[in-house]
Coordinates of C-alpha atoms and ligand atoms in Angstrom, one line a residue:
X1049 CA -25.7 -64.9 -47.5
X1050 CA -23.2 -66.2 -50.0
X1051 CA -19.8 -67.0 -49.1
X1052 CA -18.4 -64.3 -51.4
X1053 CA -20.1 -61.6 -50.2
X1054 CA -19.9 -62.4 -46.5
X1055 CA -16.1 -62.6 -47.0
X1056 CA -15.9 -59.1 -48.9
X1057 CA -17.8 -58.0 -46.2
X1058 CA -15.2 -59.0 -43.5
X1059 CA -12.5 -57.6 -45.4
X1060 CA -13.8 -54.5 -45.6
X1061 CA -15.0 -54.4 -41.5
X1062 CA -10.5 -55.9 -41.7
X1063 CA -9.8 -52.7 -43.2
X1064 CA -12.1 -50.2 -41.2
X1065 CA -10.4 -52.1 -37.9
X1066 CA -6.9 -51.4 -39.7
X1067 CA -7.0 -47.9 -40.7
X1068 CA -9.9 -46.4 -39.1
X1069 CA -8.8 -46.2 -35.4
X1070 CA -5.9 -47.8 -33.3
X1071 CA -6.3 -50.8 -31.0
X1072 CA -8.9 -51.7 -32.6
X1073 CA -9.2 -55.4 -33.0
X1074 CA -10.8 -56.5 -30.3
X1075 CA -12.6 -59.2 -31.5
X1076 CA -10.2 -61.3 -29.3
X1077 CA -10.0 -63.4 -31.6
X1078 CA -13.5 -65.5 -30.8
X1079 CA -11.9 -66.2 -27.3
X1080 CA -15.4 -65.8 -25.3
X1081 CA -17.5 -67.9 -27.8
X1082 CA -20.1 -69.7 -25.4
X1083 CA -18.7 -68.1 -22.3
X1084 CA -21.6 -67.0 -19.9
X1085 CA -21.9 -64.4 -16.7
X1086 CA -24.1 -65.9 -14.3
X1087 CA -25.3 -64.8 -11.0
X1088 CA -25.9 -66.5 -8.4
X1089 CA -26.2 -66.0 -5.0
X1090 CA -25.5 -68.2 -2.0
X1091 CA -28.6 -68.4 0.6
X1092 CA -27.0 -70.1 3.9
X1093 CA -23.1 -70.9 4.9
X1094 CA -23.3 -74.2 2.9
X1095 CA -24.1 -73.4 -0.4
X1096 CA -21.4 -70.3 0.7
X1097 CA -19.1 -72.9 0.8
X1098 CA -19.9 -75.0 -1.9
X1099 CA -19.7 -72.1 -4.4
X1100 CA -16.7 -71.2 -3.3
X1101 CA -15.0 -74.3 -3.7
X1102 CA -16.6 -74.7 -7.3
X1103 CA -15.2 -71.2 -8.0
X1104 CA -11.8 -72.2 -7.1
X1105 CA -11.7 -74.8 -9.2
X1106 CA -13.0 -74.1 -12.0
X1107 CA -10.7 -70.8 -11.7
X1108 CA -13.6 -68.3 -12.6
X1109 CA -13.2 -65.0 -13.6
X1110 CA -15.4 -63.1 -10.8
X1111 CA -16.9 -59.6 -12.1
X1112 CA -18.4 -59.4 -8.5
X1113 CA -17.1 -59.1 -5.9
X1114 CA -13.6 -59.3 -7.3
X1115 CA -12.1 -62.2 -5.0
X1116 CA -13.4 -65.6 -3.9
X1117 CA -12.3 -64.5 -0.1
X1118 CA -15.3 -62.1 -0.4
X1119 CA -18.3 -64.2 -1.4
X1120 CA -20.3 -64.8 1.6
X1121 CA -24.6 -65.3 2.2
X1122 CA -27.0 -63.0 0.7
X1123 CA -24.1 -61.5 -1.4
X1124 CA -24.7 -62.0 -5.0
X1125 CA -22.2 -62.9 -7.5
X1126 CA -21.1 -62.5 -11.1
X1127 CA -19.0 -64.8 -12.7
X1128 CA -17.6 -65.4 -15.8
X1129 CA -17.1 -69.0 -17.0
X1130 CA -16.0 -70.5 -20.4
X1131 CA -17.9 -72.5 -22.3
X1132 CA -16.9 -75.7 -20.9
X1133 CA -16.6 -74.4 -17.4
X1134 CA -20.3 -72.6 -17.8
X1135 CA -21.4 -76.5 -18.7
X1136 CA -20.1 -77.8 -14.9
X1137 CA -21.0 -74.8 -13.1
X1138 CA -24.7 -75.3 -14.5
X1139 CA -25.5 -78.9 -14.0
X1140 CA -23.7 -78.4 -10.3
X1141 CA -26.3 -75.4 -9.5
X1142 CA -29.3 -77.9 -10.7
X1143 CA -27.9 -80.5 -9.0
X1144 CA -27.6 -78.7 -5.5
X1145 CA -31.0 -76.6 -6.4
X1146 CA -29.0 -73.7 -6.3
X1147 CA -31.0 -70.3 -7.7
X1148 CA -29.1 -68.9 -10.6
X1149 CA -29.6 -66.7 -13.5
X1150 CA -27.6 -66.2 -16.7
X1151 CA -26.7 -62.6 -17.4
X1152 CA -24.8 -63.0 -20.8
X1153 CA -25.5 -66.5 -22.6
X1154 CA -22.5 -65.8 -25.6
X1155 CA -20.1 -62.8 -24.2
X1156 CA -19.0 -63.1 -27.7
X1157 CA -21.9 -61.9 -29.5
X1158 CA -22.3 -59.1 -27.2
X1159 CA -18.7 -57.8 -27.8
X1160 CA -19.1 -58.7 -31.5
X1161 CA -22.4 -56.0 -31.6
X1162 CA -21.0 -53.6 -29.5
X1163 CA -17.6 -53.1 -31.5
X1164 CA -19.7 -52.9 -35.0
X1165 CA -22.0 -50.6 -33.8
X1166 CA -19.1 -48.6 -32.5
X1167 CA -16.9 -49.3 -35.9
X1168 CA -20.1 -47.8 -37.8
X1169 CA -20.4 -45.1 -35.7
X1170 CA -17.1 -44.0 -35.8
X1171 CA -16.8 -43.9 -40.0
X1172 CA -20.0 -41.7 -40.0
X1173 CA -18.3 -39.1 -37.1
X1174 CA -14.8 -38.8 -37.8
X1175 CA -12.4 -37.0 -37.6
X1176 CA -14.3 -35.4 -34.2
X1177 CA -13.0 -36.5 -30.8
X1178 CA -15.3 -39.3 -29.2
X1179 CA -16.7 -38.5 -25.9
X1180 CA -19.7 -41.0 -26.4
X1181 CA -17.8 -43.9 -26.8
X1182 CA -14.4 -45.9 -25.3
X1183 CA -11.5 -45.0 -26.8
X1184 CA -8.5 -46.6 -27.3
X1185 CA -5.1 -45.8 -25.3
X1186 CA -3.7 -44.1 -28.5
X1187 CA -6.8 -42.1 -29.0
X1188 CA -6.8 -40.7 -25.1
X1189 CA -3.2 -40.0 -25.3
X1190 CA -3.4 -37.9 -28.8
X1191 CA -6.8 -36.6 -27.1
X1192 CA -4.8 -35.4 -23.4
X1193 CA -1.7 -34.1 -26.1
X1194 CA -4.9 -32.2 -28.5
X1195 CA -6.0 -30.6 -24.9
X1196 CA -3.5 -29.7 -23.7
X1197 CA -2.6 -27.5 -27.2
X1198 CA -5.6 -26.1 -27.7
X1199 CA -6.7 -25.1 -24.1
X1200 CA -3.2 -24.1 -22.4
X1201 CA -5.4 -21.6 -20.1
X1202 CA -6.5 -24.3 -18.2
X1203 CA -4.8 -27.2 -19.0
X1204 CA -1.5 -28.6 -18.5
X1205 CA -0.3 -31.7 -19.3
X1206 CA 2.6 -33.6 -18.0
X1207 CA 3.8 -37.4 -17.0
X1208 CA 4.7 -38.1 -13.4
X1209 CA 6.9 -41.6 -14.4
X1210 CA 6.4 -44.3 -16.8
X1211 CA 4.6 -48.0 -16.7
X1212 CA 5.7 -51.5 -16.3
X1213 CA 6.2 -51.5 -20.1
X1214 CA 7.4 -48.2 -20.4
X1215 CA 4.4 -45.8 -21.4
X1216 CA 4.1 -42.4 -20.2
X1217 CA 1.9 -42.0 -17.1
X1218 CA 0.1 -38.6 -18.2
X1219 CA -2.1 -36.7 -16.0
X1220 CA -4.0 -33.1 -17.1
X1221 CA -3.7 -30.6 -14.6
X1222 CA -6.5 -28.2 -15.0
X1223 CA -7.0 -24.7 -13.5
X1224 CA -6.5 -20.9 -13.5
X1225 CA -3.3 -19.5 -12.4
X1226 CA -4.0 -17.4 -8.9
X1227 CA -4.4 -14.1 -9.7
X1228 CA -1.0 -11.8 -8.5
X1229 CA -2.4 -10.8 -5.0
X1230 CA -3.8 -14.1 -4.2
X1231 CA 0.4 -15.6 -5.2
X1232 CA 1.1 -16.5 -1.5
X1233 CA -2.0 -18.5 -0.6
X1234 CA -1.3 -21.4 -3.1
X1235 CA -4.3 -23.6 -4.4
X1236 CA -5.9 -25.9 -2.7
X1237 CA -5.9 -29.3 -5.8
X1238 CA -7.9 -32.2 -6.1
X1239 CA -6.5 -35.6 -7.5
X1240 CA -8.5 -37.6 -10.0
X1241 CA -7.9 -40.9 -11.4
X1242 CA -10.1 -43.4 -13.4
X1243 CA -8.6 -46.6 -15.6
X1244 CA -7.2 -48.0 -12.1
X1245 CA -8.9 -51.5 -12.9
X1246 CA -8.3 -51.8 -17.2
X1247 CA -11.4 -53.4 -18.0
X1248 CA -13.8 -50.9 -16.0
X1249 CA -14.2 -48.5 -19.2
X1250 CA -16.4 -46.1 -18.2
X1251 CA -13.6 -45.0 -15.8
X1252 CA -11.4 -43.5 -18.7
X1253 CA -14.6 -42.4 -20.4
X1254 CA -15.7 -40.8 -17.5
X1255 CA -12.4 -38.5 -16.8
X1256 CA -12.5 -37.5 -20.5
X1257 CA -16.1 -36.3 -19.6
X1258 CA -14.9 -34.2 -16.8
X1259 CA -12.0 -32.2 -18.8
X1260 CA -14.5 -31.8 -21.9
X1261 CA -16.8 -30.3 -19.2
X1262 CA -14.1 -28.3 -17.7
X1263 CA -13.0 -26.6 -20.7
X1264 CA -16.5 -26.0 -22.3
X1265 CA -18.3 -24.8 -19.2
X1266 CA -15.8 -22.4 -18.0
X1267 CA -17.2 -19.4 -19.1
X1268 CA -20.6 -20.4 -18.7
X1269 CA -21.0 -22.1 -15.8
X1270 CA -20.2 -20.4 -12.5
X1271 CA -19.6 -23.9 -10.3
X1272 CA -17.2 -25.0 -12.8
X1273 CA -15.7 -21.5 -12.7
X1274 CA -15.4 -21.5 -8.8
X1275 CA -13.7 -25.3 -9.1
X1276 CA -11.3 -23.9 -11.6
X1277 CA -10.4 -20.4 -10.0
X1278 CA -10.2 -21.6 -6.5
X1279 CA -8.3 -25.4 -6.8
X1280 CA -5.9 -27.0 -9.3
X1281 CA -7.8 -30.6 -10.2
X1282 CA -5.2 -33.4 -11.6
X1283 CA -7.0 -35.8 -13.7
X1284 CA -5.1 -38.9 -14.8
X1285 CA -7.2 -40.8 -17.6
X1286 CA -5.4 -43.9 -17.2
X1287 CA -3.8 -45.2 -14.3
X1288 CA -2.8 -48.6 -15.8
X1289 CA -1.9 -48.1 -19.4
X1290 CA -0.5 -51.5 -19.8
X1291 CA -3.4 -53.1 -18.7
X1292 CA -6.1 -50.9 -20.5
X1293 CA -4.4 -51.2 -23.9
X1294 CA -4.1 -55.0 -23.3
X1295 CA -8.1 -54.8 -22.6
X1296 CA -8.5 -53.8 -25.9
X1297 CA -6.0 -56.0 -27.4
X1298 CA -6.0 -59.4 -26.1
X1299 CA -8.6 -59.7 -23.3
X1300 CA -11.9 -57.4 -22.7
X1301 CA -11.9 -58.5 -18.7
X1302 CA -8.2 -57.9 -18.1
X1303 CA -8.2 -56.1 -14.7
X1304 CA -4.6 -56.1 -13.6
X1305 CA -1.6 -54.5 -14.6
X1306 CA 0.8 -56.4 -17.2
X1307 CA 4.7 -57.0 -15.0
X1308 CA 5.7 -60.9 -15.2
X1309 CA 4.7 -62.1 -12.1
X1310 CA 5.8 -65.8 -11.0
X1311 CA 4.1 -69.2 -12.2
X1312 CA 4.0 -67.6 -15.5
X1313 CA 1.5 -65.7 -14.5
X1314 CA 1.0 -61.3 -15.2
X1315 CA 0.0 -58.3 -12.9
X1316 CA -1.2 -57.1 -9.9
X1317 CA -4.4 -55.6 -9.0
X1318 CA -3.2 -52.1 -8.6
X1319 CA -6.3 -51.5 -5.9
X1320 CA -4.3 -53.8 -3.6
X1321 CA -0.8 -52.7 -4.3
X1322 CA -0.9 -49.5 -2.0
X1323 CA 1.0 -49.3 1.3
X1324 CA -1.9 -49.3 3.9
X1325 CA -1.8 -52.7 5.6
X1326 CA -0.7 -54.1 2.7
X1327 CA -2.1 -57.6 1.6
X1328 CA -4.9 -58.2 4.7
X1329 CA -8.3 -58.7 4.0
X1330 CA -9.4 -59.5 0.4
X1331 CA -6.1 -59.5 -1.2
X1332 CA -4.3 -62.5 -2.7
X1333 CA -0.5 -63.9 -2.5
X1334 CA -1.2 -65.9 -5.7
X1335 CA 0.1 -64.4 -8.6
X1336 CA -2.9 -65.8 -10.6
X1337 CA -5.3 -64.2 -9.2
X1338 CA -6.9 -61.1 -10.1
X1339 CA -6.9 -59.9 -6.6
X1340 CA -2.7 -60.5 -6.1
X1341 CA -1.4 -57.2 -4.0
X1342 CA 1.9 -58.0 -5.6
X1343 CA 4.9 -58.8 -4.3
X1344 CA 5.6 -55.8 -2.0
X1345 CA 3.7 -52.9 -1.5
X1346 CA 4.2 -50.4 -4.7
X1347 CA 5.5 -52.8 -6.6
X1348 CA 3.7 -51.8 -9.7
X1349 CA 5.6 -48.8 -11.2
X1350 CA 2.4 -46.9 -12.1
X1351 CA 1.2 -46.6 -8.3
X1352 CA 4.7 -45.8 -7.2
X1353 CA 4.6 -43.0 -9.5
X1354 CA 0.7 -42.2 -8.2
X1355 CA 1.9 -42.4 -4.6
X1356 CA 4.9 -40.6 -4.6
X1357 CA 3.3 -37.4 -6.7
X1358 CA 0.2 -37.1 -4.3
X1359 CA 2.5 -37.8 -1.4
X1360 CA 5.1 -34.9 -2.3
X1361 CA 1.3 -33.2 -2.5
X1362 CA -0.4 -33.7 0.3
X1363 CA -0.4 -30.4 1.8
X1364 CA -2.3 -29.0 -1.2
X1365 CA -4.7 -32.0 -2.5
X1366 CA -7.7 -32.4 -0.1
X1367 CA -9.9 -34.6 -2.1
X1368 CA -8.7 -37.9 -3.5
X1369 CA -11.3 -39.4 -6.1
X1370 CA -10.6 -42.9 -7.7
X1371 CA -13.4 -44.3 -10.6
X1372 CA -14.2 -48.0 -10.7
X1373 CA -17.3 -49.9 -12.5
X1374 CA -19.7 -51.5 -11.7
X1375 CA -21.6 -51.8 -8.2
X1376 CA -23.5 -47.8 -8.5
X1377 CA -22.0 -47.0 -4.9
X1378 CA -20.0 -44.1 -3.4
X1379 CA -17.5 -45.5 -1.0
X1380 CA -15.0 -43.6 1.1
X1381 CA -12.6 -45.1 4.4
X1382 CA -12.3 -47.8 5.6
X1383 CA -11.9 -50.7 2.9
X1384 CA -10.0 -52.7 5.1
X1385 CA -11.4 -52.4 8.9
X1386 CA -15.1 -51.7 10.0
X1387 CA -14.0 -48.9 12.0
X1388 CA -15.6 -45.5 11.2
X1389 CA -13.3 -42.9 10.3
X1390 CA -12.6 -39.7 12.0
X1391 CA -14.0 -37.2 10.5
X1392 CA -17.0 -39.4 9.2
X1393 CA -19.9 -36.8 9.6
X1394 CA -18.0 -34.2 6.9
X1395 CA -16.9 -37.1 4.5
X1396 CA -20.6 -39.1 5.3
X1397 CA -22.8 -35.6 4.1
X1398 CA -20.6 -34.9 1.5
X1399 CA -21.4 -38.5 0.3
X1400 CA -25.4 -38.6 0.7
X1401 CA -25.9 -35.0 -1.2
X1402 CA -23.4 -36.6 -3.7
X1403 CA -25.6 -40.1 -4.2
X1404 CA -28.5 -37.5 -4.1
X1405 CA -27.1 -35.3 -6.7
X1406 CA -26.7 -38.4 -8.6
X1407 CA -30.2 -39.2 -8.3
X1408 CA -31.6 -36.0 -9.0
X1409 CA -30.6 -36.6 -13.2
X1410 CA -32.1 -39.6 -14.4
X1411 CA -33.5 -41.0 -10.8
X1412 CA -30.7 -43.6 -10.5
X1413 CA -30.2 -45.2 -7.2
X1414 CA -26.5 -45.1 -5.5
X1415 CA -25.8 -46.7 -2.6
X1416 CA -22.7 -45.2 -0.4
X1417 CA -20.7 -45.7 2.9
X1418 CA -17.6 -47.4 4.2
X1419 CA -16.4 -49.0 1.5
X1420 CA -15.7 -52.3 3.9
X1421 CA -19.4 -52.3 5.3
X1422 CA -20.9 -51.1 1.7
X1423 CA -18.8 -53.2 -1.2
X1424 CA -16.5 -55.8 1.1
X1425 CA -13.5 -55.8 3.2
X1426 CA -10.4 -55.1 0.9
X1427 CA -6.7 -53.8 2.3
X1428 CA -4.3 -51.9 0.1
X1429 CA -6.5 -49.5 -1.7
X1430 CA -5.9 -46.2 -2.9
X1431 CA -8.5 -44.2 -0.9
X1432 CA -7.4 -46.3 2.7
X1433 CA -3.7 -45.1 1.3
X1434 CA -4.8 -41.5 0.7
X1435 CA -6.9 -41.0 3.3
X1436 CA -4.1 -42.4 5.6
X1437 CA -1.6 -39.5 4.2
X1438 CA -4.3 -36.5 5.8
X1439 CA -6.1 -36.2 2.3
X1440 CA -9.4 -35.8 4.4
X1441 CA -11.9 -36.6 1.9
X1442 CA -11.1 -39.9 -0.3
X1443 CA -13.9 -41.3 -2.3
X1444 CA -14.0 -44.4 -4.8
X1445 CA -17.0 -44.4 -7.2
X1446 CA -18.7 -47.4 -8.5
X1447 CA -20.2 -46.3 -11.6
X1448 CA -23.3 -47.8 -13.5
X1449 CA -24.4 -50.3 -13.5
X1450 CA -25.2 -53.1 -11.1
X1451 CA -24.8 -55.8 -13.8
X1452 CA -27.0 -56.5 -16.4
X1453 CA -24.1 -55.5 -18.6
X1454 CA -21.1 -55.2 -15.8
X1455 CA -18.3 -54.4 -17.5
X1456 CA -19.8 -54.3 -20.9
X1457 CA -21.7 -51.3 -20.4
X1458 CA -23.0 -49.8 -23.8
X1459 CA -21.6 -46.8 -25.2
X1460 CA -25.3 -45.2 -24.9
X1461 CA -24.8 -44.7 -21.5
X1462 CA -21.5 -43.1 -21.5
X1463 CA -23.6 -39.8 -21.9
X1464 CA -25.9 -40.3 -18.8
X1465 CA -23.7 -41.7 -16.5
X1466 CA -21.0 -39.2 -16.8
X1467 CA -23.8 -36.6 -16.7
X1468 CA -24.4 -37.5 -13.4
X1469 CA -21.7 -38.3 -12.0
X1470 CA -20.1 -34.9 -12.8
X1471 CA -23.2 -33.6 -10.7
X1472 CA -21.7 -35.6 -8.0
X1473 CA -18.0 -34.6 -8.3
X1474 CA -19.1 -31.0 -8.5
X1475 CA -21.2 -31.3 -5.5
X1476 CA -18.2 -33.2 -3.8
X1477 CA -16.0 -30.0 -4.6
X1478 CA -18.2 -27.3 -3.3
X1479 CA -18.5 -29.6 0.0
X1480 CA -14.6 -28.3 -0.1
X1481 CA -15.6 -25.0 -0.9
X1482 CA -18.2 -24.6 2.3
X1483 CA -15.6 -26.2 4.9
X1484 CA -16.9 -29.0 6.2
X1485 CA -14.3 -30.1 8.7
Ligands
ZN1360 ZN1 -12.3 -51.4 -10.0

């Protein structure tokens, strides 16, 4: 290829990048050439050990589980090394004959195809709205105001506070108004939130899905009719703005939110941040990590503003649902104690038919449970938090998959997985309906 060519070729993928679609330079500036995922997983207490000490430092980014305190035997994980730190990590695993495998060899090249795929896709489909493919903060936020004009019947939109750096915190309330005689008796609502976690894309993708469904399927489908006419359903797209944007700007595996923490050093891990025996088990003081609770319980501006609107709430919202990637598990109370929860049997059925439901579409497996027995031990989490308030069914989903692409899943399966998940969430809801106590 000459050099000519190849560099009128660039300049024209420049301009697409520029004026096609906002946030869209993602490239990250070559930043993961030669970085690898690589899985390994520890088969006795030594090499437990060992791995995390090698972890620590080499400062790894870990895709799974999500802290260093939660790596013990038998429990695989995923971990994102640079280049150079891929090179000592590999001749230590040879070295001490440790089992490994390397998921991603460039992370580069994989974020390279995916975005020209996307870019080409999107100059043959405009100006439609995207519901196959991640969009950027701008597009979700001209997409919740587009909804919200066009479909005032059953969507309202509104912002309940504003983030670290001063975005709007939007959330879609969808629903029919009661009917006159049913006025007194108000709804019963459901709270929905996904983009928690910024580089877990499916999660936005995901709670685009559900409104699209929402508003589509009304008329047609009677489940989706009974969900609208009988409860209110808050859906907030994008719980960390700040962080989510910066995923697309600056760095594909940012997880935390963006406030100036100490030692230099950015955001909290707004899973952590919530005021249920704040900073226990897998959470970090360090500001560096990507498991830091932050400095004080609701620190972080955007879960104030989540906390204190399902709070004032709480009466009327009886299912909290929070959307994560990637494990494929259903978890619900506790994250951070091994304790079953009260009403376990109503929450643990509602779960099973839910993984089931799942299933049932394209046959793939979920696991569910506790969250501390099924994923790990964590302490400040939103579904400990809103299960702790009397919301009496609190799930967190894991979406696809369980990590051949982790966080990178590829746009082709936005379609599938939202597909089934919405069979789960639906089958979730009309647990509600049947009053399962
Ligand atoms: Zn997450």
């Amino acid at each position: 290829m000459g050099n000519t060519w190849r560099g009128l070729h660039l300049f024209q993928l420049c301009l697409i990048l520029h004026t096609g679609a906002p946030g869209f330079s993602h490239s990250y500036n070559n930043r993961y050439d030669g970085d690898k995922v690589i899985r390994i997983v520890p088969k006795n207490d030594k090499e437990t050990h060992e791995l995390k000490n090698i972890y620590h430092q080499l400062q790894v980014d870990l895709w799974q589980p999500s802290s260093i305190g939660n790596i013990w035997k038998d429990t695989l994980t995923d971990v994102h090394t640079s280049n150079i730190s891929s090179e000592v990590l590999l001749s230590y695993l040879r070295q001490a004959n440790m089992d490994y495998k390397i998921l991603v060899n460039n992370l580069q090249k994989v974020i390279e195809k995916q975005d020209t795929s996307r870019v080409k896709r999107r100059r043959r489909s405009l100006p439609h709205y995207h519901y196959e493919e991640y969009n950027s903060l701008e597009e979700i936020e001209k997409w919740m105001h587009h909804m919200n004009k066009t479909h005032s019947n059953l969507v309202n939109l509104f912002s309940i506070g504003t983030s670290y750096e001063g975005r709007p915190l939007y959330v879609l309330k969808l629903g029919t108004k009661p009917s006159s005689f049913k006025k007194k008796s108000s709804k019963r609502e459901i709270w929905m939130d996904c983009g928690i976690h910024a580089r877990e894309w499916i999660g936005p993708a995901f709670c685009q899905w559900f409104v699209k469904e929402a508003v589509t399927t009304y008329k047609t489908d009677p489940v989706m009719r009974k969900i609208l006419d009988l409860l209110y359903v808050y859906v907030m797209p994008v719980l960390n703005p700040d962080g989510y944007r910066y995923s697309w700007t600056h760095d594909r595996f940012w997880r935390k939110t963006r406030s100036k923490m100490r030692f230099n050093c950015y955001g909290v891990d707004a899973n952590r941040n919530w005021k249920i025996h704040f900073c226990e088990e897998g959470a970090s003081y360090n500001p560096c990590d990507s498991t830091y609770c932050g400095p004080y319980a609701e620190s972080e501006p955007e879960v104030k503003a989540v906390a204190q609107f399902i709070y004032k709430r709480r009466k009327f919202i009886k299912i909290y649902i929070t959307f994560h990637a990637y494990a494929q598990m259903l978890l619900y109370p506790y994250s951070y104690q091994y304790d079953a929860i009260p009403n376990y049997k109503c929450v643990e059925s509602a779960a099973y038919k839910a993984v089931q439901a799942i299933n049932s579409a394209y046959g793939m497996r979920y696991r569910h449970g506790p969250a501390s027995y099924t994923l790990y031990l964590s302490s400040g989490s939103s579904i400990d938090w809103a299960y702790n308030i009397g919301i009496p069914y609190a799930f967190a989903f894991e979406l696809r998959d369980t990590g051949y692409y982790g966080f990178l899943l590829p746009e082709g399966l936005i379609r599938p997985t939202c597909i089934e998940t919405m069979l789960a969430v639906k089958n979730i809801t009309m647990h509600l309906l049947r009053k399962c106590r």
